[in-house]
Amino acid sequence: MPNFPRLRGMIAATFTPMTETGDINYAEIKPYADYIASTAIDGVFVNGTTGEFSSLTVEERKKILECWITAAAGRFKVICHAGSNCQRDSIEIAAHAASIGAYGIGCIAPSFFKPATVNDLIGFFAPIADAAPELPFYYYNMPSITGVNLPVDRILAEGRKIIPNLAGTKFTHNNLMEMEMCIDLDGGAFEVLHGYDEILIAGLSMGAKAGVGSTYNYIPEIYDGIFRAMEVGDLTTARELQKKSIKTVEVIIRYGGGVRGGKAIMNLIGIKCGECRPPLSPLAQEEYAALEADLDALGFVKK
């Protein structure tokens, strides 16, 4: 297994900026990247769930990634999510990502025709990972969305036998027992990227060193504080900051969850992400006003 450098700290799951007509607002990626670079965020995870990947075409996903890599200009890492229900689309996206300088590849399980066994899922991933053999490949585990709840530790243990660049998992699940099993597997051979922002301190306490999250985009100072506090064993500070994270997540849930509500927050802080593509509905003006009032009540600071 290649000895890839390990990720640390915050990897922001990026939103896909769109115009009022639902077209991709590619021009907004540069100011978005400049904003990311001004924070303590270490990298971005492009075209994932937060980026509405399932509502994008392959060509759109490729161009979005190109814009991010150009705009990042080496200031932070750019990880490409290549997941799709169509394996051939994923292979094309992964090969393209490798050709233009992405840092790594993530891939979620197919969710329409679902893999029934660990070997089925590994077999689906193997040619995708092989399309970018020099890049670390991460299994994006999110059973709440995919309905695929196969044992991740077994996917890692068995997967590396035929996927040499399998580096670890983006673990977006609250099964912390399974998470710990993945962290401890083979003496810590795999990276486990924490995926639930609202329980970050739990993941860090289990041994995770990096996280991928959507709310990192607009409250990075809270999560940077959590990472720093946990590094020095300051659990009191970490808990207080996690409470602030949870209160923000509670607000987002009122407005349709992390993608719909999160995009609205990005608009409020000056990053023009627009609205979501159908079937996610746009926020009405009164919802924007209510969201802003709820955030003001939390002391949310607009950038």
Short mmCIF file of C-alpha atoms in Angstrom, two decimals, residues 139-260:
data_model
loop_
_atom_site.label_atom_id
_atom_site.label_comp_id
_atom_site.label_asym_id
_atom_site.label_seq_id
_atom_site.Cartn_x
_atom_site.Cartn_y
_atom_site.Cartn_z
CA TYR A 139 -14.42 5.08 0.53
CA TYR A 140 -17.14 7.63 1.30
CA ASN A 141 -19.31 5.80 3.82
CA MET A 142 -22.74 7.44 4.25
CA PRO A 143 -25.36 4.74 4.91
CA SER A 144 -28.06 7.24 5.85
CA ILE A 145 -28.10 8.38 2.21
CA THR A 146 -27.01 5.30 0.26
CA GLY A 147 -28.71 2.60 2.30
CA VAL A 148 -25.46 0.63 2.01
CA ASN A 149 -24.46 -0.41 5.52
CA LEU A 150 -21.69 -2.93 4.92
CA PRO A 151 -18.93 -3.25 7.58
CA VAL A 152 -16.38 -0.56 6.77
CA ASP A 153 -13.49 -2.27 8.53
CA ARG A 154 -13.95 -5.30 6.30
CA ILE A 155 -14.19 -3.10 3.21
CA LEU A 156 -10.83 -1.59 4.13
CA ALA A 157 -9.16 -4.87 5.08
CA GLU A 158 -10.35 -6.75 2.02
CA GLY A 159 -10.26 -3.79 -0.33
CA ARG A 160 -6.56 -3.08 0.01
CA LYS A 161 -5.83 -6.58 -1.36
CA ILE A 162 -6.95 -5.42 -4.81
CA ILE A 163 -6.96 -1.60 -4.43
CA PRO A 164 -3.35 -0.60 -3.65
CA ASN A 165 -4.22 3.10 -3.32
CA LEU A 166 -7.09 2.57 -0.84
CA ALA A 167 -6.09 5.10 1.81
CA GLY A 168 -9.10 5.08 4.11
CA THR A 169 -12.67 6.19 4.55
CA LYS A 170 -14.71 9.34 4.81
CA PHE A 171 -16.81 8.11 7.71
CA THR A 172 -20.15 9.93 7.68
CA HIS A 173 -21.93 7.83 10.25
CA ASN A 174 -22.55 7.94 13.99
CA ASN A 175 -21.51 4.33 14.63
CA LEU A 176 -18.46 5.24 16.69
CA MET A 177 -17.71 1.63 17.56
CA GLU A 178 -17.27 0.86 13.87
CA MET A 179 -15.27 4.06 13.45
CA GLU A 180 -12.85 2.98 16.19
CA MET A 181 -12.49 -0.43 14.56
CA CYS A 182 -11.45 1.30 11.34
CA ILE A 183 -9.01 3.60 13.14
CA ASP A 184 -7.37 0.66 14.94
CA LEU A 185 -7.33 -1.65 11.93
CA ASP A 186 -3.86 -3.07 11.28
CA GLY A 187 -2.17 -0.69 13.68
CA GLY A 188 -3.72 2.45 12.23
CA ALA A 189 -2.99 1.65 8.60
CA PHE A 190 -5.96 3.61 7.26
CA GLU A 191 -7.07 7.22 7.45
CA VAL A 192 -10.52 7.76 8.93
CA LEU A 193 -11.92 11.17 8.01
CA HIS A 194 -14.66 12.21 10.44
CA GLY A 195 -17.87 13.12 8.63
CA TYR A 196 -20.45 14.28 11.21
CA ASP A 197 -19.70 17.90 12.11
CA GLU A 198 -22.00 17.95 15.12
CA ILE A 199 -20.08 15.15 16.89
CA LEU A 200 -16.56 16.10 15.82
CA ILE A 201 -15.12 15.90 19.34
CA ALA A 202 -16.31 12.30 19.58
CA GLY A 203 -14.46 11.38 16.40
CA LEU A 204 -11.31 13.20 17.49
CA SER A 205 -11.42 11.50 20.87
CA MET A 206 -11.49 8.15 19.04
CA GLY A 207 -8.34 9.08 17.14
CA ALA A 208 -9.47 10.78 13.92
CA LYS A 209 -7.08 13.51 12.78
CA ALA A 210 -9.11 15.12 9.98
CA GLY A 211 -12.73 15.80 9.19
CA VAL A 212 -14.80 16.52 6.09
CA GLY A 213 -17.78 18.75 6.73
CA SER A 214 -20.18 21.21 5.13
CA THR A 215 -20.51 23.52 8.12
CA TYR A 216 -16.74 24.05 8.10
CA ASN A 217 -17.48 26.42 5.21
CA TYR A 218 -19.13 29.10 7.30
CA ILE A 219 -18.05 28.53 10.92
CA PRO A 220 -14.44 27.36 10.41
CA GLU A 221 -13.25 29.20 13.50
CA ILE A 222 -15.45 26.99 15.70
CA TYR A 223 -14.04 23.77 14.26
CA ASP A 224 -10.49 25.06 14.19
CA GLY A 225 -10.97 25.78 17.89
CA ILE A 226 -12.23 22.23 18.46
CA PHE A 227 -9.23 20.70 16.69
CA ARG A 228 -6.82 22.88 18.64
CA ALA A 229 -8.52 22.26 21.98
CA MET A 230 -8.58 18.50 21.47
CA GLU A 231 -4.90 18.47 20.52
CA VAL A 232 -3.98 19.86 23.95
CA GLY A 233 -6.61 17.94 25.91
CA ASP A 234 -8.76 21.01 26.65
CA LEU A 235 -12.07 19.16 26.71
CA THR A 236 -13.94 22.03 28.37
CA THR A 237 -13.24 24.40 25.47
CA ALA A 238 -13.90 21.68 22.92
CA ARG A 239 -17.31 20.94 24.46
CA GLU A 240 -18.33 24.59 24.48
CA LEU A 241 -17.37 24.98 20.85
CA GLN A 242 -19.16 21.77 19.89
CA LYS A 243 -22.32 23.12 21.53
CA LYS A 244 -22.09 26.16 19.24
CA SER A 245 -21.70 23.84 16.27
CA ILE A 246 -24.77 21.86 17.32
CA LYS A 247 -26.88 25.01 17.70
CA THR A 248 -25.91 26.04 14.17
CA VAL A 249 -26.78 22.60 12.82
CA GLU A 250 -30.15 22.79 14.60
CA VAL A 251 -30.86 26.02 12.72
CA ILE A 252 -29.84 24.49 9.38
CA ILE A 253 -32.18 21.55 9.89
CA ARG A 254 -35.11 23.98 10.18
CA TYR A 255 -34.38 25.20 6.67
CA GLY A 256 -34.09 21.91 4.83
CA GLY A 257 -30.80 20.52 6.03
CA GLY A 258 -27.13 20.92 5.24
CA VAL A 259 -27.38 21.51 1.50
CA ARG A 260 -30.44 23.75 1.21
#
